Amino acid sequence: MTGWDRGRDLVTVDGVVARWDSSRGNPIGQPVGICLSWHSDGVPGVDATATIASVSQIYLGTEQDAANGETLHLVERVEQFPEPLLTPAGVLQPGGAVLTLTDLVLVEPTREQVVDHLAALEVSRRTIHITAPPTYFGSIVPDRGNRITVDLDDPAAQIHNRPTDAGGLVTGITRQVSEAVPVGSNGMMVFRRAPAHTPTANITNHMFVVLVLDESTVRSSRVRGRMND
């Protein structure tokens, strides 16, 4: 490895730039291998454009031993659901494909893209889903975009994606404010927009609220937790 851009999680190996998974720690001094793959996780990585020179279908096993190794068969295209391959040793199951690329062009993510992605991750970390009796959210139904205060430790509320470092009274901005209406007898729910600025006492069913906690609220919860420890 000849370079490491910590701000963008990129490493350079033999002149080729690739994304580095920061969970693996410091890449300096580690043996690093470069592979080309595609991801749908939304993480800003290195975009690759190339010409496909050849395509091979991978079959698990070989014509001599169906239980071990792999066989590559050149094909014109890879089928989405390829058929197994019949061989004298037995049936080989399809297991992916190998593409040979030429004219490879790599485009690195900008620092702004990485910063925006990290900011979105932080917002996602502080976004919680709350299902609770209407009065849990106060005497008046909040509107989307309102700042409200709730008690995360109230047993009346079901809270999903709660940060481990947040508890007690917290504040945040509402992203969704709905009434959870039961449908049929199989426990299904439909969500309809709750009438904002009306008394919560008039809401018959539980409410479902998506709340983005204030960063300062989560931070102060961490401080309180350390003081209590």
CSV table of C-alpha atoms in Angstrom, one decimal:
chain,number,residue,atom,x,y,z
A,1,MET,CA,0.0,0.0,0.0
A,2,THR,CA,1.4,3.4,-1.0
A,3,GLY,CA,-1.3,5.8,0.3
A,4,TRP,CA,-4.2,6.1,2.7
A,5,ASP,CA,-6.8,8.9,2.6
A,6,ARG,CA,-8.3,8.7,6.0
A,7,GLY,CA,-11.0,11.4,5.3
A,8,ARG,CA,-12.4,9.4,2.4
A,9,ASP,CA,-11.6,5.8,3.5
A,10,LEU,CA,-9.5,5.2,0.4
A,11,VAL,CA,-6.2,3.3,-0.1
A,12,THR,CA,-3.8,3.2,-3.0
A,13,VAL,CA,-2.2,-0.1,-4.0
A,14,ASP,CA,0.0,-0.3,-7.1
A,15,GLY,CA,-1.5,2.9,-8.4
A,16,VAL,CA,-5.1,1.7,-8.0
A,17,VAL,CA,-7.4,3.4,-5.6
A,18,ALA,CA,-10.1,1.4,-3.7
A,19,ARG,CA,-12.4,1.9,-0.7
A,20,TRP,CA,-11.1,0.9,2.7
A,21,ASP,CA,-13.5,-0.5,5.3
A,22,SER,CA,-12.6,1.6,8.4
A,23,SER,CA,-13.8,-1.1,10.7
A,24,ARG,CA,-10.6,-3.0,9.8
A,25,GLY,CA,-8.6,-0.4,11.5
A,26,ASN,CA,-5.3,1.1,10.3
A,27,PRO,CA,-4.3,-0.4,6.9
A,28,ILE,CA,-0.7,0.6,7.2
A,29,GLY,CA,1.4,-2.5,7.6
A,30,GLN,CA,-1.5,-4.8,6.8
A,31,PRO,CA,-1.4,-7.0,3.7
A,32,VAL,CA,-3.9,-5.5,1.3
A,33,GLY,CA,-5.5,-7.1,-1.8
A,34,ILE,CA,-7.6,-5.2,-4.3
A,35,CYS,CA,-10.8,-6.6,-5.7
A,36,LEU,CA,-13.5,-5.1,-7.9
A,37,SER,CA,-17.1,-5.5,-6.7
A,38,TRP,CA,-20.3,-3.7,-6.6
A,39,HIS,CA,-22.4,-2.6,-3.6
A,40,SER,CA,-25.9,-1.4,-2.8
A,41,ASP,CA,-25.2,0.0,0.6
A,42,GLY,CA,-25.0,3.6,-0.5
A,43,VAL,CA,-21.5,4.1,0.8
A,44,PRO,CA,-19.5,6.5,-1.5
A,45,GLY,CA,-16.9,4.2,-3.1
A,46,VAL,CA,-14.8,4.2,-6.2
A,47,ASP,CA,-16.9,4.1,-9.4
A,48,ALA,CA,-15.5,1.8,-12.0
A,49,THR,CA,-16.2,1.9,-15.8
A,50,ALA,CA,-14.7,-0.7,-18.1
A,51,THR,CA,-15.3,-2.9,-21.2
A,52,ILE,CA,-16.2,-6.5,-20.6
A,53,ALA,CA,-13.7,-8.7,-22.5
A,54,SER,CA,-15.0,-12.1,-21.4
A,55,VAL,CA,-17.6,-13.7,-19.1
A,56,SER,CA,-17.4,-17.0,-17.3
A,57,GLN,CA,-20.1,-18.8,-15.3
A,58,ILE,CA,-18.8,-20.3,-12.1
A,59,TYR,CA,-19.9,-23.8,-11.2
A,60,LEU,CA,-19.1,-25.2,-7.8
A,61,GLY,CA,-17.1,-28.4,-8.1
A,62,THR,CA,-15.1,-29.8,-11.0
A,63,GLU,CA,-15.8,-32.4,-13.7
A,64,GLN,CA,-13.6,-34.8,-11.7
A,65,ASP,CA,-14.9,-34.0,-8.2
A,66,ALA,CA,-18.3,-32.5,-7.8
A,67,ALA,CA,-17.8,-31.8,-4.1
A,68,ASN,CA,-14.6,-29.6,-4.3
A,69,GLY,CA,-13.2,-26.8,-6.3
A,70,GLU,CA,-14.9,-24.8,-9.1
A,71,THR,CA,-15.2,-24.9,-12.9
A,72,LEU,CA,-15.3,-21.8,-15.1
A,73,HIS,CA,-17.3,-22.0,-18.4
A,74,LEU,CA,-17.0,-19.2,-20.9
A,75,VAL,CA,-20.4,-17.9,-21.8
A,76,GLU,CA,-21.9,-15.1,-23.9
A,77,ARG,CA,-23.9,-13.9,-20.9
A,78,VAL,CA,-24.7,-14.9,-17.4
A,79,GLU,CA,-28.2,-16.0,-16.8
A,80,GLN,CA,-30.0,-14.7,-13.8
A,81,PHE,CA,-31.0,-18.3,-12.8
A,82,PRO,CA,-28.6,-20.6,-14.6
A,83,GLU,CA,-29.2,-24.3,-14.8
A,84,PRO,CA,-26.9,-26.8,-13.0
A,85,LEU,CA,-24.1,-28.3,-15.0
A,86,LEU,CA,-24.2,-32.1,-15.6
A,87,THR,CA,-20.8,-33.8,-15.5
A,88,PRO,CA,-19.5,-37.4,-15.2
A,89,ALA,CA,-18.6,-36.6,-11.6
A,90,GLY,CA,-22.1,-35.4,-10.8
A,91,VAL,CA,-24.2,-32.2,-10.8
A,92,LEU,CA,-22.4,-28.9,-10.4
A,93,GLN,CA,-24.4,-26.0,-9.0
A,94,PRO,CA,-24.0,-22.4,-10.4
A,95,GLY,CA,-22.2,-20.1,-8.1
A,96,GLY,CA,-21.7,-16.7,-9.7
A,97,ALA,CA,-19.6,-15.3,-12.5
A,98,VAL,CA,-16.2,-14.0,-13.4
A,99,LEU,CA,-15.8,-11.0,-15.7
A,100,THR,CA,-12.6,-9.9,-17.4
A,101,LEU,CA,-12.5,-6.2,-17.8
A,102,THR,CA,-10.3,-3.9,-20.0
A,103,ASP,CA,-10.0,-0.1,-20.3
A,104,LEU,CA,-10.7,0.3,-16.6
A,105,VAL,CA,-11.4,3.9,-15.4
A,106,LEU,CA,-11.8,4.6,-11.7
A,107,VAL,CA,-13.5,7.7,-10.3
A,108,GLU,CA,-12.9,8.5,-6.6
A,109,PRO,CA,-15.6,10.0,-4.4
A,110,THR,CA,-15.3,13.6,-3.4
A,111,ARG,CA,-14.7,14.6,0.2
A,112,GLU,CA,-18.1,16.3,0.1
A,113,GLN,CA,-19.9,13.1,-0.9
A,114,VAL,CA,-18.2,11.3,2.0
A,115,VAL,CA,-19.1,14.1,4.5
A,116,ASP,CA,-22.7,14.0,3.3
A,117,HIS,CA,-22.9,10.2,3.7
A,118,LEU,CA,-21.4,10.3,7.2
A,119,ALA,CA,-23.9,13.0,8.1
A,120,ALA,CA,-26.8,10.9,6.8
A,121,LEU,CA,-25.5,7.9,8.9
A,122,GLU,CA,-25.5,10.1,12.0
A,123,VAL,CA,-29.1,11.2,11.3
A,124,SER,CA,-30.1,7.6,10.8
A,125,ARG,CA,-28.5,6.6,14.1
A,126,ARG,CA,-30.6,9.3,15.9
A,127,THR,CA,-33.8,8.4,14.1
A,128,ILE,CA,-36.2,6.3,16.3
A,129,HIS,CA,-39.7,4.9,15.6
A,130,ILE,CA,-42.1,5.2,18.5
A,131,THR,CA,-45.5,3.5,18.9
A,132,ALA,CA,-47.4,4.7,21.9
A,133,PRO,CA,-50.7,5.9,23.3
A,134,PRO,CA,-51.5,9.4,21.8
A,135,THR,CA,-51.1,11.2,25.2
A,136,TYR,CA,-47.5,9.9,25.4
A,137,PHE,CA,-46.7,12.7,22.8
A,138,GLY,CA,-48.4,15.4,24.8
A,139,SER,CA,-51.9,16.9,24.9
A,140,ILE,CA,-51.8,18.2,21.3
A,141,VAL,CA,-51.0,16.1,18.2
A,142,PRO,CA,-47.7,17.4,16.7
A,143,ASP,CA,-47.3,18.2,13.1
A,144,ARG,CA,-44.4,16.9,10.9
A,145,GLY,CA,-41.4,19.1,11.5
A,146,ASN,CA,-42.3,20.0,15.1
A,147,ARG,CA,-39.9,19.6,17.9
A,148,ILE,CA,-41.3,17.5,20.8
A,149,THR,CA,-40.0,16.0,24.0
A,150,VAL,CA,-40.7,12.4,25.0
A,151,ASP,CA,-39.6,10.0,27.7
A,152,LEU,CA,-37.7,7.0,26.2
A,153,ASP,CA,-37.9,5.1,29.5
A,154,ASP,CA,-41.7,5.3,29.6
A,155,PRO,CA,-42.9,1.6,29.5
A,156,ALA,CA,-46.0,2.6,27.6
A,157,ALA,CA,-43.9,3.3,24.4
A,158,GLN,CA,-42.5,0.7,22.0
A,159,ILE,CA,-39.3,2.2,20.6
A,160,HIS,CA,-37.3,0.9,17.7
A,161,ASN,CA,-33.8,1.9,16.7
A,162,ARG,CA,-33.2,3.5,20.1
A,163,PRO,CA,-29.5,4.6,20.5
A,164,THR,CA,-27.9,2.7,23.3
A,165,ASP,CA,-26.6,6.0,24.7
A,166,ALA,CA,-30.0,7.8,24.8
A,167,GLY,CA,-32.5,7.6,27.6
A,168,GLY,CA,-35.0,9.5,29.7
A,169,LEU,CA,-36.4,12.8,28.4
A,170,VAL,CA,-35.2,13.6,24.9
A,171,THR,CA,-36.2,16.1,22.3
A,172,GLY,CA,-36.3,15.8,18.5
A,173,ILE,CA,-37.9,16.7,15.2
A,174,THR,CA,-40.8,14.7,13.9
A,175,ARG,CA,-40.5,13.1,10.5
A,176,GLN,CA,-43.8,11.2,10.5
A,177,VAL,CA,-46.9,11.5,12.7
A,178,SER,CA,-49.5,8.8,12.1
A,179,GLU,CA,-52.4,7.0,13.7
A,180,ALA,CA,-51.9,3.2,13.7
A,181,VAL,CA,-55.3,1.8,12.6
A,182,PRO,CA,-55.9,-2.0,13.0
A,183,VAL,CA,-57.2,-3.7,9.9
A,184,GLY,CA,-59.0,-7.1,10.1
A,185,SER,CA,-58.3,-9.7,12.7
A,186,ASN,CA,-54.7,-10.7,11.8
A,187,GLY,CA,-52.9,-7.9,13.6
A,188,MET,CA,-52.2,-5.8,10.4
A,189,MET,CA,-52.0,-2.0,10.7
A,190,VAL,CA,-52.4,0.9,8.3
A,191,PHE,CA,-51.0,4.3,9.1
A,192,ARG,CA,-53.0,7.4,8.4
A,193,ARG,CA,-51.8,10.9,9.0
A,194,ALA,CA,-52.8,12.1,12.5
A,195,PRO,CA,-54.8,15.4,12.6
A,196,ALA,CA,-52.1,17.9,13.7
A,197,HIS,CA,-52.9,20.5,16.4
A,198,THR,CA,-55.9,18.6,17.7
A,199,PRO,CA,-56.2,17.0,21.2
A,200,THR,CA,-54.4,13.7,21.5
A,201,ALA,CA,-57.3,12.6,23.7
A,202,ASN,CA,-59.5,12.5,20.5
A,203,ILE,CA,-57.2,9.9,18.9
A,204,THR,CA,-58.7,6.4,19.3
A,205,ASN,CA,-55.7,4.2,18.4
A,206,HIS,CA,-52.0,4.3,19.2
A,207,MET,CA,-49.8,6.8,17.3
A,208,PHE,CA,-46.7,6.0,15.3
A,209,VAL,CA,-44.1,8.8,15.2
A,210,VAL,CA,-40.7,8.9,13.5
A,211,LEU,CA,-38.5,11.2,15.5
A,212,VAL,CA,-35.0,12.4,14.8
A,213,LEU,CA,-33.4,13.1,18.2
A,214,ASP,CA,-31.4,16.3,18.7
A,215,GLU,CA,-27.7,15.6,18.7
A,216,SER,CA,-27.4,17.6,21.9
A,217,THR,CA,-30.0,15.4,23.5
A,218,VAL,CA,-28.2,12.2,22.7
A,219,ARG,CA,-24.9,13.7,23.9
A,220,SER,CA,-26.4,14.9,27.2
A,221,SER,CA,-27.9,11.4,27.7
A,222,ARG,CA,-24.4,10.0,27.3
A,223,VAL,CA,-23.1,12.4,29.9
A,224,ARG,CA,-25.9,11.6,32.4
A,225,GLY,CA,-25.2,7.9,31.9
A,226,ARG,CA,-21.5,8.3,32.7
A,227,MET,CA,-22.4,10.4,35.8
A,228,ASN,CA,-24.8,7.7,37.0
A,229,ASP,CA,-22.2,5.0,36.5
